[in-house]
């Protein structure tokens, strides 16, 4: 029986598989090679099930178990005040200019519940179906906001309710064009501390503006909607594909995890996490990592290049940083309380794989300082085998960290490892 299926409450860390947490494209001041220093490659391994003896592995002092499995392309999770976990199931559907497009995937939100406190969901219900590539979810007051690829709506909801009718009224607050770049259909949501503003992360419609910037209106940006008035504004832009969002607990500042552009070589451009400045511009598509011009748009918009803000912390080129969560709200060991966990979904545009793990970036005084540390690994087995891909993170009410693994169809649960029994030594 594979190790992750053992009928034990936890899998204790007995050592951590190698994870690349340092290198030229990682840190506060990453080393940036010249564009095209290495050839751009396509290197996406197939995902295969865990084989006998293989499992994920957690850092020392942590334990991991399967919270839920058998899910159909889980993409994102949020935890409700009563402890229920909502999970959006959706797949990448839309292909640019594909006349044979067909809707696929579950397009629903599941409700998972752990009724006996053993760290494993024993209730699974479809909360609402009939959606269109759902991703972001936020409960604000008595309203559950849901972000489809084509827009954001709310419907009345009381925690504990197991089912929302598919035909229940949907009160739309904004709409989006769902077409464009194949993998940037996600629309994540996050409420401000006071619940008055809803942030929406929207990825670009292209890799580097190749379809024309008129296609990029309200994209490659984090939008903000004032929920009282309905007024929408661009909170920050020039952010190619922001996906994860979280509020830094000390400062209340909005942070996001960002997927940067492809096809400039193995170590360009670093994905990053950043504390977002309202009104800030972060370079895309004209420059990267601050004011470094993209050679494909050389000479275009020097005014925007000049104002481009350098991100806070690079987490690896093409590592696909999709999820972010802060450790302050967890019950994990103290060394994980001041900093951010990042889910690295894994590379496709590098000659050697990077990511496919969860890492931790230590903070000091509200700022990312590093060095980056491995937290959950084992999703790869050699250079050609991938067993899962971490995508999103959420903090459960018991202080554990939930990791959404879309390709593995699971949610993993990371908690502090129980103290080991002392070993009696007899003379």
Tab-separated table of C-alpha atoms in Angstrom:
chain	number	residue	atom	x	y	z
A	1	UNK	CA	0.000	0.000	0.000
A	2	UNK	CA	1.421	3.450	-0.884
A	3	UNK	CA	2.529	5.331	2.189
A	4	UNK	CA	0.069	8.192	1.796
A	5	UNK	CA	-2.855	5.764	2.081
A	6	UNK	CA	-1.813	4.193	5.367
A	7	UNK	CA	-4.714	4.266	7.850
A	8	UNK	CA	-2.760	6.458	10.264
A	9	UNK	CA	-3.718	9.983	11.352
A	10	UNK	CA	-0.400	11.419	10.187
A	11	UNK	CA	2.626	10.697	8.046
A	12	UNK	CA	5.620	11.937	10.014
A	13	UNK	CA	8.552	13.542	8.247
A	14	UNK	CA	11.509	11.187	8.187
A	15	UNK	CA	13.581	13.390	5.926
A	16	UNK	CA	12.770	15.768	3.093
A	17	UNK	CA	13.290	15.111	-0.598
A	18	UNK	CA	15.551	17.540	-2.420
A	19	UNK	CA	13.845	20.778	-3.382
A	20	UNK	CA	15.514	23.671	-5.139
A	21	UNK	CA	15.135	26.553	-2.717
A	22	UNK	CA	18.195	28.542	-3.755
A	23	UNK	CA	19.742	29.481	-7.072
A	24	UNK	CA	20.022	32.315	-9.572
A	25	UNK	CA	16.280	32.948	-9.848
A	26	UNK	CA	15.495	32.802	-6.127
A	27	UNK	CA	15.757	35.419	-3.381
A	28	UNK	CA	15.458	39.170	-2.812
A	29	UNK	CA	18.100	39.923	-5.452
A	30	UNK	CA	17.962	37.143	-8.041
A	31	UNK	CA	20.725	36.869	-10.624
A	32	UNK	CA	19.168	37.644	-13.997
A	33	UNK	CA	20.939	36.129	-17.017
A	34	UNK	CA	20.694	37.815	-20.402
A	35	UNK	CA	17.552	36.900	-22.329
A	36	UNK	CA	17.957	33.759	-24.441
A	37	UNK	CA	21.114	32.711	-22.566
A	38	UNK	CA	19.571	29.255	-22.726
A	39	UNK	CA	17.140	27.880	-25.249
A	40	UNK	CA	13.458	28.036	-24.400
A	41	UNK	CA	12.148	24.483	-24.029
A	42	UNK	CA	8.863	22.694	-23.490
A	43	UNK	CA	9.287	20.197	-20.690
A	44	UNK	CA	5.988	19.141	-19.127
A	45	UNK	CA	6.084	15.656	-17.600
A	46	UNK	CA	2.976	13.520	-17.438
A	47	UNK	CA	1.325	13.105	-14.065
A	48	UNK	CA	1.220	9.513	-12.840
A	49	UNK	CA	-0.185	8.049	-9.599
A	50	UNK	CA	2.081	7.547	-6.602
A	51	UNK	CA	3.736	4.152	-6.846
A	52	UNK	CA	4.396	1.665	-4.072
A	53	UNK	CA	6.641	3.215	-1.438
A	54	UNK	CA	6.344	6.791	-2.732
A	55	UNK	CA	4.756	9.615	-0.779
A	56	UNK	CA	4.932	13.293	-0.081
A	57	UNK	CA	7.311	14.364	2.664
A	58	UNK	CA	7.103	17.205	5.143
A	59	UNK	CA	9.814	19.225	6.872
A	60	UNK	CA	11.095	18.280	10.302
A	61	UNK	CA	8.534	18.989	12.993
A	62	UNK	CA	5.624	18.629	10.579
A	63	UNK	CA	3.295	15.787	9.679
A	64	UNK	CA	1.099	15.358	6.624
A	65	UNK	CA	-2.019	13.365	5.874
A	66	UNK	CA	-4.651	13.233	3.142
A	67	UNK	CA	-7.593	15.453	4.070
A	68	UNK	CA	-9.570	14.495	0.949
A	69	UNK	CA	-8.880	12.480	-2.195
A	70	UNK	CA	-10.608	11.402	-5.389
A	71	UNK	CA	-11.338	15.015	-6.311
A	72	UNK	CA	-11.780	16.050	-9.944
A	73	UNK	CA	-9.254	18.803	-10.711
A	74	UNK	CA	-9.550	20.747	-7.446
A	75	UNK	CA	-8.299	24.283	-7.980
A	76	UNK	CA	-8.846	26.388	-4.889
A	77	UNK	CA	-10.078	26.100	-1.313
A	78	UNK	CA	-11.450	28.430	1.340
A	79	UNK	CA	-12.315	27.642	4.949
A	80	UNK	CA	-15.615	28.897	6.361
A	81	UNK	CA	-16.118	30.133	9.958
A	82	UNK	CA	-17.691	26.802	10.990
A	83	UNK	CA	-14.705	24.849	9.629
A	84	UNK	CA	-16.290	23.624	6.408
A	85	UNK	CA	-13.915	23.642	3.434
A	86	UNK	CA	-15.160	24.801	0.035
A	87	UNK	CA	-13.287	23.454	-2.973
A	88	UNK	CA	-13.661	24.700	-6.560
A	89	UNK	CA	-13.401	21.949	-9.186
A	90	UNK	CA	-12.683	23.113	-12.736
A	91	UNK	CA	-10.397	22.396	-15.661
A	92	UNK	CA	-8.596	24.430	-18.295
A	93	UNK	CA	-11.173	24.529	-21.058
A	94	UNK	CA	-10.897	27.439	-23.366
A	95	UNK	CA	-8.390	27.361	-26.207
A	96	UNK	CA	-7.681	30.529	-28.149
A	97	UNK	CA	-9.335	30.449	-31.583
A	98	UNK	CA	-10.318	26.802	-31.184
A	99	UNK	CA	-13.504	26.183	-33.230
A	100	UNK	CA	-13.918	22.791	-31.550
A	101	UNK	CA	-14.198	24.194	-28.029
A	102	UNK	CA	-16.354	22.117	-25.721
A	103	UNK	CA	-17.091	22.692	-22.043
A	104	UNK	CA	-15.514	20.035	-19.853
A	105	UNK	CA	-14.906	19.532	-16.142
A	106	UNK	CA	-17.125	19.465	-13.078
A	107	UNK	CA	-17.601	23.234	-12.808
A	108	UNK	CA	-18.830	23.022	-9.248
A	109	UNK	CA	-17.953	23.828	-5.652
A	110	UNK	CA	-17.727	20.986	-3.161
A	111	UNK	CA	-18.304	21.258	0.572
A	112	UNK	CA	-15.992	19.108	2.700
A	113	UNK	CA	-16.512	18.579	6.428
A	114	UNK	CA	-14.485	16.804	9.092
A	115	UNK	CA	-17.138	15.800	11.623
A	116	UNK	CA	-14.977	13.833	14.056
A	117	UNK	CA	-11.847	16.000	14.131
A	118	UNK	CA	-9.481	13.346	12.815
A	119	UNK	CA	-8.038	15.628	10.136
A	120	UNK	CA	-9.828	13.914	7.269
A	121	UNK	CA	-13.037	15.006	5.535
A	122	UNK	CA	-15.808	12.459	6.053
A	123	UNK	CA	-18.605	14.515	4.458
A	124	UNK	CA	-18.519	15.550	0.813
A	125	UNK	CA	-21.408	17.329	-0.893
A	126	UNK	CA	-21.817	19.425	-4.017
A	127	UNK	CA	-22.593	22.879	-2.653
A	128	UNK	CA	-23.370	24.428	-6.042
A	129	UNK	CA	-23.003	23.307	-9.635
A	130	UNK	CA	-23.685	24.728	-13.064
A	131	UNK	CA	-20.696	27.080	-12.846
A	132	UNK	CA	-18.215	28.173	-15.512
A	133	UNK	CA	-14.641	27.450	-14.452
A	134	UNK	CA	-15.026	28.589	-10.831
A	135	UNK	CA	-11.962	29.541	-8.810
A	136	UNK	CA	-12.258	32.337	-6.239
A	137	UNK	CA	-14.662	32.076	-3.278
A	138	UNK	CA	-15.259	34.475	-0.380
A	139	UNK	CA	-17.946	34.622	2.295
A	140	UNK	CA	-18.637	38.231	3.289
A	141	UNK	CA	-21.552	38.865	5.612
A	142	UNK	CA	-24.352	36.625	4.410
A	143	UNK	CA	-23.121	36.569	0.823
A	144	UNK	CA	-21.004	33.912	-0.833
A	145	UNK	CA	-19.034	35.477	-3.681
A	146	UNK	CA	-17.978	33.103	-6.468
A	147	UNK	CA	-15.638	33.969	-9.324
A	148	UNK	CA	-16.232	32.214	-12.619
A	149	UNK	CA	-13.963	32.782	-15.595
A	150	UNK	CA	-16.696	35.018	-17.011
A	151	UNK	CA	-17.475	37.100	-13.933
A	152	UNK	CA	-18.145	37.358	-10.209
A	153	UNK	CA	-21.525	36.928	-8.528
A	154	UNK	CA	-22.889	36.446	-5.030
A	155	UNK	CA	-25.673	34.347	-3.632
A	156	UNK	CA	-27.092	34.322	-0.096
A	157	UNK	CA	-25.427	31.739	2.125
A	158	UNK	CA	-25.397	30.696	5.781
A	159	UNK	CA	-22.482	28.555	7.012
A	160	UNK	CA	-23.650	25.000	7.642
A	161	UNK	CA	-25.906	24.951	4.594
A	162	UNK	CA	-25.060	21.898	2.503
A	163	UNK	CA	-26.635	22.829	-0.816
A	164	UNK	CA	-27.306	25.908	-2.951
A	165	UNK	CA	-29.649	25.243	-5.840
A	166	UNK	CA	-27.996	25.526	-9.228
A	167	UNK	CA	-30.819	27.834	-10.302
A	168	UNK	CA	-30.555	30.092	-7.245
A	169	UNK	CA	-30.361	33.762	-8.128
A	170	UNK	CA	-26.881	34.957	-9.068
A	171	UNK	CA	-26.241	38.621	-8.396
A	172	UNK	CA	-23.444	39.601	-10.754
A	173	UNK	CA	-21.093	42.360	-9.651
A	174	UNK	CA	-18.678	42.252	-12.597
A	175	UNK	CA	-18.138	40.396	-15.865
A	176	UNK	CA	-15.046	39.191	-17.753
A	177	UNK	CA	-14.184	37.902	-21.189
A	178	UNK	CA	-13.362	34.233	-20.474
A	179	UNK	CA	-11.342	33.708	-23.641
A	180	UNK	CA	-7.655	34.292	-24.169
A	181	UNK	CA	-4.455	32.672	-22.975
A	182	UNK	CA	-5.230	29.037	-22.180
A	183	UNK	CA	-4.023	28.887	-18.600
A	184	UNK	CA	-5.019	32.329	-17.305
A	185	UNK	CA	-8.715	31.766	-16.773
A	186	UNK	CA	-8.581	31.816	-12.956
A	187	UNK	CA	-10.209	34.704	-11.103
A	188	UNK	CA	-9.228	34.586	-7.456
A	189	UNK	CA	-10.973	36.571	-4.702
A	190	UNK	CA	-9.951	38.052	-1.367
A	191	UNK	CA	-11.832	40.351	0.988
A	192	UNK	CA	-10.183	43.319	2.676
A	193	UNK	CA	-9.879	43.253	6.467
A	194	UNK	CA	-12.969	45.408	6.906
A	195	UNK	CA	-14.986	43.408	4.368
A	196	UNK	CA	-15.766	46.496	2.311
A	197	UNK	CA	-13.524	45.726	-0.657
A	198	UNK	CA	-13.277	42.610	-2.785
A	199	UNK	CA	-9.950	42.076	-4.548
A	200	UNK	CA	-9.987	40.122	-7.830
A	201	UNK	CA	-6.815	38.684	-9.347
A	202	UNK	CA	-6.987	38.453	-13.145
A	203	UNK	CA	-4.224	37.016	-15.336
A	204	UNK	CA	-3.134	38.293	-18.731
A	205	UNK	CA	-4.644	37.243	-22.049
A	206	UNK	CA	-1.195	36.459	-23.469
A	207	UNK	CA	2.391	35.577	-22.614
A	208	UNK	CA	3.941	38.944	-23.455
A	209	UNK	CA	1.266	41.075	-25.077
A	210	UNK	CA	1.485	39.309	-28.425
A	211	UNK	CA	-2.261	39.582	-29.092
A	212	UNK	CA	-2.284	43.361	-28.658
A	213	UNK	CA	-2.678	45.396	-25.517
A	214	UNK	CA	-6.306	46.156	-26.293
A	215	UNK	CA	-6.958	42.545	-25.249
A	216	UNK	CA	-5.386	43.218	-21.869
A	217	UNK	CA	-7.885	45.725	-20.488
A	218	UNK	CA	-8.645	44.821	-16.831
A	219	UNK	CA	-6.186	41.944	-17.082
A	220	UNK	CA	-2.681	41.283	-15.722
A	221	UNK	CA	-3.978	43.148	-12.706
A	222	UNK	CA	-5.567	43.044	-9.311
A	223	UNK	CA	-8.918	44.788	-9.365
A	224	UNK	CA	-10.777	46.154	-6.350
A	225	UNK	CA	-14.544	46.476	-6.055
A	226	UNK	CA	-16.157	48.643	-3.388
A	227	UNK	CA	-19.010	46.365	-2.355
A	228	UNK	CA	-21.264	49.157	-1.132
A	229	UNK	CA	-21.185	51.218	-4.329
A	230	UNK	CA	-20.150	48.560	-6.860
A	231	UNK	CA	-17.352	50.819	-8.095
A	232	UNK	CA	-14.477	48.902	-9.644
A	233	UNK	CA	-10.915	50.184	-9.963
A	234	UNK	CA	-7.523	48.798	-10.924
A	235	UNK	CA	-5.703	48.342	-7.624
A	236	UNK	CA	-2.374	47.464	-9.303
A	237	UNK	CA	-1.343	46.259	-12.747
A	238	UNK	CA	1.556	45.100	-14.882
A	239	UNK	CA	1.278	41.810	-12.954
A	240	UNK	CA	1.270	39.077	-15.578
A	241	UNK	CA	-0.632	36.365	-13.730
A	242	UNK	CA	-1.430	36.999	-10.063
A	243	UNK	CA	-3.220	34.006	-8.562
A	244	UNK	CA	-2.764	33.536	-4.819
A	245	UNK	CA	-3.650	36.439	-2.530
A	246	UNK	CA	-3.312	36.890	1.225
A	247	UNK	CA	-3.128	39.715	3.782
A	248	UNK	CA	0.150	39.988	5.697
A	249	UNK	CA	-0.966	39.808	9.342
A	250	UNK	CA	1.359	42.452	10.822
A	251	UNK	CA	0.782	45.193	8.268
A	252	UNK	CA	-2.505	44.161	6.650
A	253	UNK	CA	-0.848	44.603	3.263
A	254	UNK	CA	-2.112	42.618	0.290
A	255	UNK	CA	0.397	40.065	-1.047
A	256	UNK	CA	0.118	38.006	-4.202
A	257	UNK	CA	1.994	35.152	-5.868
A	258	UNK	CA	2.773	35.882	-9.515
A	259	UNK	CA	3.586	33.775	-12.570
A	260	UNK	CA	5.935	35.689	-14.829
A	261	UNK	CA	6.437	35.405	-18.616
A	262	UNK	CA	7.928	32.464	-20.523
A	263	UNK	CA	10.241	31.730	-23.446
A	264	UNK	CA	13.264	33.833	-22.438
A	265	UNK	CA	15.338	30.919	-21.114
A	266	UNK	CA	15.648	28.609	-18.124
A	267	UNK	CA	16.228	31.306	-15.502
A	268	UNK	CA	14.090	34.120	-16.907
A	269	UNK	CA	11.784	35.399	-15.658
A	270	UNK	CA	11.555	34.620	-11.909
A	271	UNK	CA	8.104	34.060	-10.492
A	272	UNK	CA	7.677	36.073	-7.314
A	273	UNK	CA	5.670	37.086	-4.284
A	274	UNK	CA	5.067	40.769	-3.695
A	275	UNK	CA	3.424	43.127	-1.252
A	276	UNK	CA	1.189	45.000	-3.657
A	277	UNK	CA	1.253	48.802	-3.647
A	278	UNK	CA	-2.020	50.456	-4.536
A	279	UNK	CA	-1.602	52.140	-7.915
A	280	UNK	CA	1.637	50.234	-8.503
A	281	UNK	CA	2.835	49.033	-11.915
A	282	UNK	CA	5.005	45.907	-11.989
A	283	UNK	CA	6.363	45.914	-15.516
A	284	UNK	CA	4.412	43.418	-17.583
A	285	UNK	CA	4.748	43.129	-20.519
A	286	UNK	CA	7.333	45.843	-21.162
A	287	UNK	CA	9.833	44.952	-18.446
A	288	UNK	CA	10.510	42.284	-15.849
A	289	UNK	CA	11.887	42.266	-12.282
A	290	UNK	CA	11.587	46.002	-12.193
A	291	UNK	CA	13.043	47.939	-15.083
A	292	UNK	CA	14.675	45.153	-17.160
A	293	UNK	CA	13.233	45.576	-20.680
A	294	UNK	CA	11.658	42.585	-22.375
A	295	UNK	CA	13.529	42.268	-25.714
A	296	UNK	CA	10.297	41.346	-27.505
A	297	UNK	CA	8.910	44.813	-26.782
A	298	UNK	CA	12.144	46.761	-26.955
A	299	UNK	CA	11.630	50.514	-26.957
A	300	UNK	CA	7.897	50.336	-26.247
A	301	UNK	CA	6.432	52.376	-23.396
A	302	UNK	CA	9.639	53.652	-21.775
A	303	UNK	CA	7.406	55.678	-19.479
A	304	UNK	CA	5.972	52.497	-17.968
A	305	UNK	CA	9.355	50.785	-17.794
A	306	UNK	CA	10.654	53.773	-15.818
A	307	UNK	CA	7.911	53.407	-13.196
A	308	UNK	CA	8.013	49.611	-12.900
A	309	UNK	CA	8.316	48.395	-9.290
A	310	UNK	CA	10.788	45.640	-8.410
A	311	UNK	CA	9.056	42.698	-6.675
A	312	UNK	CA	9.917	41.612	-3.129
A	313	UNK	CA	11.062	37.997	-3.417
A	314	UNK	CA	11.743	35.660	-6.341
A	315	UNK	CA	10.684	32.037	-5.899
A	316	UNK	CA	12.184	30.546	-9.073
A	317	UNK	CA	11.862	31.036	-12.813
A	318	UNK	CA	8.896	29.151	-14.275
A	319	UNK	CA	8.176	27.511	-10.898
A	320	UNK	CA	4.535	28.572	-11.283
A	321	UNK	CA	3.852	30.194	-7.920
A	322	UNK	CA	0.099	29.819	-7.553
A	323	UNK	CA	-0.763	29.775	-3.851
A	324	UNK	CA	0.231	31.934	-0.885
A	325	UNK	CA	-0.742	31.792	2.787
A	326	UNK	CA	0.779	33.325	5.908
A	327	UNK	CA	1.897	31.209	8.819
A	328	UNK	CA	0.654	33.461	11.629
A	329	UNK	CA	-2.781	31.868	11.626
A	330	UNK	CA	-1.494	28.311	11.761
A	331	UNK	CA	-0.624	26.094	14.718
A	332	UNK	CA	2.609	24.971	13.062
A	333	UNK	CA	5.978	25.260	14.859
A	334	UNK	CA	7.187	28.769	15.722
A	335	UNK	CA	9.670	28.961	12.844
A	336	UNK	CA	6.722	28.945	10.417
A	337	UNK	CA	4.696	31.682	12.115
A	338	UNK	CA	6.355	34.755	10.580
A	339	UNK	CA	6.413	34.309	6.839
A	340	UNK	CA	4.576	33.024	3.801
A	341	UNK	CA	3.972	29.559	2.451
A	342	UNK	CA	4.044	29.380	-1.345
A	343	UNK	CA	2.626	26.556	-3.482
A	344	UNK	CA	4.845	26.078	-6.546
A	345	UNK	CA	2.770	24.244	-9.140
A	346	UNK	CA	5.839	23.316	-11.188
A	347	UNK	CA	7.642	24.346	-14.358
A	348	UNK	CA	7.119	23.484	-18.010
A	349	UNK	CA	9.491	26.019	-19.604
A	350	UNK	CA	12.794	24.830	-18.083
A	351	UNK	CA	15.196	22.106	-19.188
A	352	UNK	CA	15.114	20.766	-15.599
A	353	UNK	CA	12.001	20.760	-13.453
A	354	UNK	CA	11.548	23.368	-10.730
A	355	UNK	CA	8.780	23.628	-8.165
A	356	UNK	CA	6.223	20.873	-7.590
A	357	UNK	CA	6.352	21.619	-3.863
A	358	UNK	CA	5.352	23.924	-1.034
A	359	UNK	CA	8.028	26.263	0.322
A	360	UNK	CA	8.261	28.816	3.117
A	361	UNK	CA	9.680	32.342	2.887
A	362	UNK	CA	10.578	33.846	6.287
A	363	UNK	CA	9.517	37.471	6.936
A	364	UNK	CA	10.824	40.149	9.237
A	365	UNK	CA	8.827	43.279	10.097
A	366	UNK	CA	6.332	42.527	7.348
A	367	UNK	CA	8.978	42.010	4.657
A	368	UNK	CA	10.132	38.838	2.898
A	369	UNK	CA	13.752	38.162	3.830
A	370	UNK	CA	14.312	34.443	3.186
A	371	UNK	CA	16.106	32.164	2.802
A	372	UNK	CA	13.408	30.007	1.226
A	373	UNK	CA	12.852	26.632	2.887
A	374	UNK	CA	11.212	23.388	1.682
A	375	UNK	CA	8.003	22.412	3.488
A	376	UNK	CA	6.273	19.707	1.419
A	377	UNK	CA	8.048	17.731	-1.306
A	378	UNK	CA	7.908	14.314	-2.939
A	379	UNK	CA	5.538	15.244	-5.762
A	380	UNK	CA	8.278	14.380	-8.276
A	381	UNK	CA	10.151	11.116	-8.571
A	382	UNK	CA	13.198	11.649	-10.752
A	383	UNK	CA	13.302	14.004	-13.741
A	384	UNK	CA	10.353	12.531	-15.631
A	385	UNK	CA	7.719	11.485	-13.089
A	386	UNK	CA	5.267	13.840	-11.395
A	387	UNK	CA	2.658	12.544	-8.964
A	388	UNK	CA	0.931	15.787	-8.008
A	389	UNK	CA	1.060	19.567	-8.321
A	390	UNK	CA	0.388	21.907	-5.360
A	391	UNK	CA	-1.795	24.812	-6.411
A	392	UNK	CA	-3.618	26.564	-3.563
A	393	UNK	CA	-3.260	26.939	0.202
A	394	UNK	CA	-5.730	27.546	3.025
A	395	UNK	CA	-5.545	27.572	6.808
A	396	UNK	CA	-8.015	25.254	8.529
A	397	UNK	CA	-9.744	26.231	11.748
A	398	UNK	CA	-7.556	23.814	13.722
A	399	UNK	CA	-4.447	25.670	12.519
A	400	UNK	CA	-3.332	23.090	9.986
A	401	UNK	CA	-2.343	24.085	6.444
A	402	UNK	CA	-4.385	22.642	3.577
A	403	UNK	CA	-2.652	22.119	0.234
A	404	UNK	CA	-4.766	21.718	-2.903
A	405	UNK	CA	-3.137	19.266	-5.331
A	406	UNK	CA	-5.016	19.606	-8.608
A	407	UNK	CA	-3.271	16.884	-10.629
A	408	UNK	CA	-3.253	14.418	-7.740
A	409	UNK	CA	-6.919	15.104	-7.005
A	410	UNK	CA	-6.201	15.530	-3.292
A	411	UNK	CA	-6.083	18.014	-0.467
A	412	UNK	CA	-3.128	17.419	1.829
A	413	UNK	CA	-3.155	18.552	5.455
A	414	UNK	CA	0.041	19.738	7.166
A	415	UNK	CA	0.103	19.962	10.957
A	416	UNK	CA	2.642	20.079	13.743
A	417	UNK	CA	4.029	16.617	14.358
A	418	UNK	CA	3.099	15.120	17.725
A	419	UNK	CA	5.998	14.830	20.151
A	420	UNK	CA	7.939	11.642	19.810
A	421	UNK	CA	7.955	9.184	22.672
A	422	UNK	CA	11.285	9.176	24.504
A	423	UNK	CA	13.381	6.088	23.905
A	424	UNK	CA	14.233	4.265	27.125
A	425	UNK	CA	17.858	3.237	27.330
A	426	UNK	CA	18.640	0.477	29.815
A	427	UNK	CA	22.133	-0.266	30.955
